[in-house]
Amino acid sequence: MSPDAIEQLFEALARERPEPSTELVYRDPFTLLVAVVLSGQATDVAVNRVTADLFAVADTPANLVALGVEGVETRIKRLGLYRNKAKNLVALSERLLAEHAGAVPNRREALEALPGVGRKTANVVLNEVFGEPTIAVDTHIFRVANRTGLAPGTTPAEVERRLLETVPARWLAGAHHWLILHGRYTCTARKPRCASCVIREHCAWAAARAIP
DNA sequence: ATCCCGAGGG
DNA sequence: CCCTCTGGAT
């Protein structure tokens, strides 16, 4: 995709959604980590409702361990996939206490070694907590980057690398947000809303399907 | 029906 | 690479 097209693409996305309105709610590194672990296969809105209940009684590793797996389960049940998540969060908190003095580690290897934490979650923490220049590639970003042709790749890591080398610095800070929301509300997996898409004229996928 | 800011295991 | 885990919102 040409530099001009990339410029217009991000201008259009930023014009459509200037405000980050659906970010996950958190107040420190630990609650951010918990919120992101909970967000797997769940909507941002549902996660924010659940974390409000959970953090009221458990917003530190020690509190969360004290709450126990069943206590966590009852508070996150409406998310789905709650058994794995509850077990992981308690085990993760125990590990933070035992191996990292109760703090969230700042190295990728240490983060990805935690139960329930994969590359995407680690990237969110590395970026939002430790300020590392990464873009956490979730299914939305992966799909949008590939369909449009903005940053094609067969693995999230490849898409991430291409985004970092392709997206101009002034758009990079918001790119994560805009691409996620675009994937969430417009460029959905099975039935994308191309008719109301503000970047369809810069989309390789739409072009291949002759969408005007 | 469709979708949800994944991770872990086979 | 493919499957499973899970409930809720729209």
Short mmCIF file of C-alpha atoms (C1' of nucleotides) in Angstrom, two decimals:
data_model
loop_
_atom_site.label_atom_id
_atom_site.label_comp_id
_atom_site.label_asym_id
_atom_site.label_seq_id
_atom_site.Cartn_x
_atom_site.Cartn_y
_atom_site.Cartn_z
CA MET A 1 0.00 0.00 0.00
CA SER A 2 1.34 3.42 -0.96
CA PRO A 3 2.27 6.02 1.67
CA ASP A 4 -0.54 8.23 0.38
CA ALA A 5 -3.10 5.46 0.74
CA ILE A 6 -1.89 4.67 4.27
CA GLU A 7 -2.20 8.33 5.15
CA GLN A 8 -5.76 8.51 3.86
CA LEU A 9 -6.66 5.24 5.52
CA PHE A 10 -5.69 6.42 8.97
CA GLU A 11 -7.18 9.87 8.43
CA ALA A 12 -10.49 8.21 7.62
CA LEU A 13 -10.34 5.90 10.63
CA ALA A 14 -9.39 8.73 13.00
CA ARG A 15 -12.18 10.91 11.63
CA GLU A 16 -14.70 8.16 12.17
CA ARG A 17 -13.68 7.45 15.79
CA PRO A 18 -11.64 10.24 17.34
CA GLU A 19 -12.17 9.05 20.91
CA PRO A 20 -11.02 5.77 22.48
CA SER A 21 -14.41 4.86 23.95
CA THR A 22 -14.17 1.13 24.38
CA GLU A 23 -10.82 0.61 26.03
CA LEU A 24 -10.58 -1.85 28.88
CA VAL A 25 -10.89 -0.39 32.34
CA TYR A 26 -7.84 -0.72 34.56
CA ARG A 27 -5.86 1.33 37.07
CA ASP A 28 -2.41 -0.28 37.39
CA PRO A 29 -0.23 -2.97 35.79
CA PHE A 30 -1.83 -5.86 37.68
CA THR A 31 -5.43 -4.94 36.91
CA LEU A 32 -4.48 -4.27 33.31
CA LEU A 33 -2.98 -7.74 33.06
CA VAL A 34 -6.08 -9.30 34.60
CA ALA A 35 -8.41 -7.35 32.32
CA VAL A 36 -6.51 -8.43 29.23
CA VAL A 37 -6.45 -12.08 30.29
CA LEU A 38 -10.22 -11.88 30.80
CA SER A 39 -10.72 -10.26 27.41
CA GLY A 40 -9.95 -13.41 25.43
CA GLN A 41 -13.05 -14.26 23.36
CA ALA A 42 -15.13 -11.72 25.28
CA THR A 43 -16.41 -8.28 24.38
CA ASP A 44 -14.78 -5.18 25.83
CA VAL A 45 -18.11 -4.14 27.35
CA ALA A 46 -18.60 -7.49 29.09
CA VAL A 47 -15.04 -7.44 30.42
CA ASN A 48 -15.48 -3.96 31.86
CA ARG A 49 -18.64 -5.00 33.69
CA VAL A 50 -16.97 -8.09 35.11
CA THR A 51 -13.76 -6.36 36.14
CA ALA A 52 -15.79 -3.77 38.04
CA ASP A 53 -17.16 -6.58 40.22
CA LEU A 54 -13.89 -8.46 40.47
CA PHE A 55 -11.63 -5.53 41.31
CA ALA A 56 -13.99 -4.44 44.07
CA VAL A 57 -12.76 -7.43 46.08
CA ALA A 58 -9.54 -8.47 44.31
CA ASP A 59 -7.30 -5.87 42.70
CA THR A 60 -3.93 -7.20 43.88
CA PRO A 61 -2.25 -10.61 43.51
CA ALA A 62 -2.67 -11.30 47.22
CA ASN A 63 -6.36 -10.38 47.21
CA LEU A 64 -6.98 -12.47 44.16
CA VAL A 65 -5.27 -15.53 45.63
CA ALA A 66 -7.30 -15.04 48.80
CA LEU A 67 -10.52 -14.92 46.78
CA GLY A 68 -9.70 -18.34 45.36
CA VAL A 69 -10.64 -20.06 42.11
CA GLU A 70 -14.32 -20.46 43.01
CA GLY A 71 -14.61 -16.89 44.20
CA VAL A 72 -13.13 -15.63 40.94
CA GLU A 73 -15.37 -17.98 38.94
CA THR A 74 -18.56 -16.65 40.42
CA ARG A 75 -17.56 -13.09 39.58
CA ILE A 76 -16.48 -13.68 35.99
CA LYS A 77 -18.96 -16.38 35.05
CA ARG A 78 -20.92 -14.32 32.52
CA LEU A 79 -17.83 -13.95 30.36
CA GLY A 80 -17.69 -17.54 29.22
CA LEU A 81 -14.50 -19.58 29.29
CA TYR A 82 -14.59 -18.71 32.96
CA ARG A 83 -13.13 -21.94 34.36
CA ASN A 84 -9.81 -21.60 32.55
CA LYS A 85 -9.64 -17.91 33.22
CA ALA A 86 -10.33 -18.21 36.94
CA LYS A 87 -7.78 -20.97 37.37
CA ASN A 88 -5.21 -19.07 35.32
CA LEU A 89 -5.70 -15.82 37.21
CA VAL A 90 -5.18 -17.43 40.60
CA ALA A 91 -2.14 -19.39 39.39
CA LEU A 92 -0.80 -16.26 37.72
CA SER A 93 -1.18 -14.27 40.93
CA GLU A 94 0.58 -16.98 42.93
CA ARG A 95 3.45 -16.85 40.47
CA LEU A 96 3.73 -13.09 40.64
CA LEU A 97 4.01 -13.34 44.41
CA ALA A 98 6.46 -16.24 44.39
CA GLU A 99 8.70 -15.22 41.51
CA HIS A 100 8.31 -11.49 40.90
CA ALA A 101 7.75 -9.99 44.36
CA GLY A 102 4.10 -9.44 43.48
CA ALA A 103 4.91 -7.19 40.53
CA VAL A 104 4.15 -7.55 36.83
CA PRO A 105 7.38 -8.54 35.04
CA ASN A 106 8.71 -6.36 32.23
CA ARG A 107 10.28 -9.06 30.04
CA ARG A 108 8.41 -10.85 27.28
CA GLU A 109 9.68 -14.30 28.29
CA ALA A 110 8.58 -13.83 31.89
CA LEU A 111 5.16 -12.55 30.83
CA GLU A 112 4.50 -15.32 28.33
CA ALA A 113 5.51 -17.90 30.94
CA LEU A 114 2.55 -16.84 33.09
CA PRO A 115 -0.58 -19.03 32.86
CA GLY A 116 -3.15 -17.53 30.49
CA VAL A 117 -0.69 -15.06 29.00
CA GLY A 118 0.26 -15.47 25.35
CA ARG A 119 1.95 -13.19 22.88
CA LYS A 120 -0.96 -10.82 22.45
CA THR A 121 -1.51 -10.25 26.17
CA ALA A 122 2.22 -9.85 26.73
CA ASN A 123 2.33 -7.23 23.99
CA VAL A 124 -0.48 -5.20 25.53
CA VAL A 125 1.39 -5.11 28.86
CA LEU A 126 4.74 -4.35 27.25
CA ASN A 127 3.19 -1.49 25.33
CA GLU A 128 0.79 0.07 27.83
CA VAL A 129 2.76 -0.52 31.03
CA PHE A 130 6.37 -0.43 29.91
CA GLY A 131 6.07 1.80 26.87
CA GLU A 132 7.65 -0.61 24.42
CA PRO A 133 6.96 0.16 20.76
CA THR A 134 4.79 -2.85 19.98
CA ILE A 135 1.31 -3.33 18.56
CA ALA A 136 -0.62 -6.18 20.14
CA VAL A 137 -2.06 -7.98 17.14
CA ASP A 138 -5.41 -9.50 18.00
CA THR A 139 -7.81 -11.22 15.60
CA HIS A 140 -9.30 -7.88 14.54
CA ILE A 141 -6.01 -6.23 13.68
CA PHE A 142 -4.81 -9.40 12.00
CA ARG A 143 -7.90 -9.51 9.81
CA VAL A 144 -7.98 -5.81 8.92
CA ALA A 145 -4.26 -5.65 8.20
CA ASN A 146 -4.54 -8.62 5.86
CA ARG A 147 -7.79 -7.74 4.11
CA THR A 148 -6.87 -4.16 3.37
CA GLY A 149 -3.30 -5.01 2.46
CA LEU A 150 -1.99 -2.51 4.98
CA ALA A 151 0.31 -5.04 6.66
CA PRO A 152 -0.20 -8.56 5.36
CA GLY A 153 1.33 -11.54 7.14
CA THR A 154 0.66 -15.17 7.96
CA THR A 155 1.42 -14.83 11.67
CA PRO A 156 0.55 -12.12 14.21
CA ALA A 157 4.25 -11.50 14.71
CA GLU A 158 4.71 -10.81 11.02
CA VAL A 159 1.74 -8.45 10.88
CA GLU A 160 3.10 -6.71 13.95
CA ARG A 161 6.51 -6.24 12.35
CA ARG A 162 5.02 -4.87 9.13
CA LEU A 163 2.73 -2.46 10.97
CA LEU A 164 5.68 -1.09 12.90
CA GLU A 165 7.70 -0.50 9.76
CA THR A 166 4.78 0.74 7.63
CA VAL A 167 2.63 2.96 9.82
CA PRO A 168 3.94 6.54 10.07
CA ALA A 169 4.96 7.60 13.57
CA ARG A 170 2.17 10.12 14.00
CA TRP A 171 -0.49 7.44 13.50
CA LEU A 172 1.23 4.71 15.45
CA ALA A 173 -0.04 5.70 18.89
CA GLY A 174 -3.69 5.38 17.86
CA ALA A 175 -3.29 2.67 15.23
CA HIS A 176 -3.97 -0.15 17.66
CA HIS A 177 -7.21 1.45 18.78
CA TRP A 178 -8.53 2.35 15.34
CA LEU A 179 -7.73 -0.99 13.77
CA ILE A 180 -9.39 -2.91 16.59
CA LEU A 181 -12.54 -0.84 16.48
CA HIS A 182 -12.69 -1.07 12.71
CA GLY A 183 -12.46 -4.85 12.92
CA ARG A 184 -14.94 -5.00 15.77
CA TYR A 185 -17.69 -2.89 14.23
CA THR A 186 -17.17 -2.81 10.47
CA CYS A 187 -14.63 -5.28 9.12
CA THR A 188 -16.13 -8.25 10.97
CA ALA A 189 -15.02 -11.79 10.30
CA ARG A 190 -17.89 -13.35 8.37
CA LYS A 191 -20.20 -10.54 7.34
CA PRO A 192 -18.14 -7.37 6.96
CA ARG A 193 -20.13 -4.16 6.52
CA CYS A 194 -18.34 -2.96 3.41
CA ALA A 195 -21.23 -0.70 2.43
CA SER A 196 -20.57 1.55 5.40
CA CYS A 197 -16.79 1.16 5.47
CA VAL A 198 -14.86 4.42 5.42
CA ILE A 199 -11.70 2.84 4.04
CA ARG A 200 -13.12 0.55 1.38
CA GLU A 201 -11.47 2.56 -1.39
CA HIS A 202 -8.10 1.63 0.13
CA CYS A 203 -8.97 -2.02 0.72
CA ALA A 204 -7.50 -4.77 -1.43
CA TRP A 205 -10.17 -7.20 -0.31
CA ALA A 206 -13.02 -4.89 -1.34
CA ALA A 207 -11.29 -4.23 -4.64
CA ALA A 208 -10.99 -7.95 -5.34
CA ARG A 209 -14.71 -8.30 -4.76
CA ALA A 210 -15.57 -5.24 -6.80
CA ILE A 211 -17.21 -3.48 -3.86
CA PRO A 212 -17.71 0.17 -4.91
"C1'" DA B 1 -27.16 -16.44 13.42
"C1'" DT B 2 -23.00 -13.81 14.52
"C1'" DC B 3 -19.65 -12.20 17.24
"C1'" DC B 4 -16.50 -11.42 21.14
"C1'" DC B 5 -9.09 -7.09 22.00
"C1'" DG B 6 -6.92 -15.68 23.07
"C1'" DA B 7 -4.35 -19.44 24.98
"C1'" DG B 8 -3.09 -24.11 25.33
"C1'" DG B 9 -3.02 -28.53 23.82
"C1'" DG B 10 -3.06 -32.44 20.41
"C1'" DC C 1 -2.71 -26.24 11.75
"C1'" DC C 2 -6.99 -27.50 14.14
"C1'" DC C 3 -9.66 -28.11 18.15
"C1'" DT C 4 -11.67 -26.84 22.57
"C1'" DC C 5 -13.05 -23.96 26.18
"C1'" DT C 6 -17.97 -20.90 27.50
"C1'" DG C 7 -21.75 -17.55 28.21
"C1'" DG C 8 -23.92 -13.42 26.84
"C1'" DA C 9 -25.12 -9.53 23.85
"C1'" DT C 10 -27.13 -8.11 19.64
#
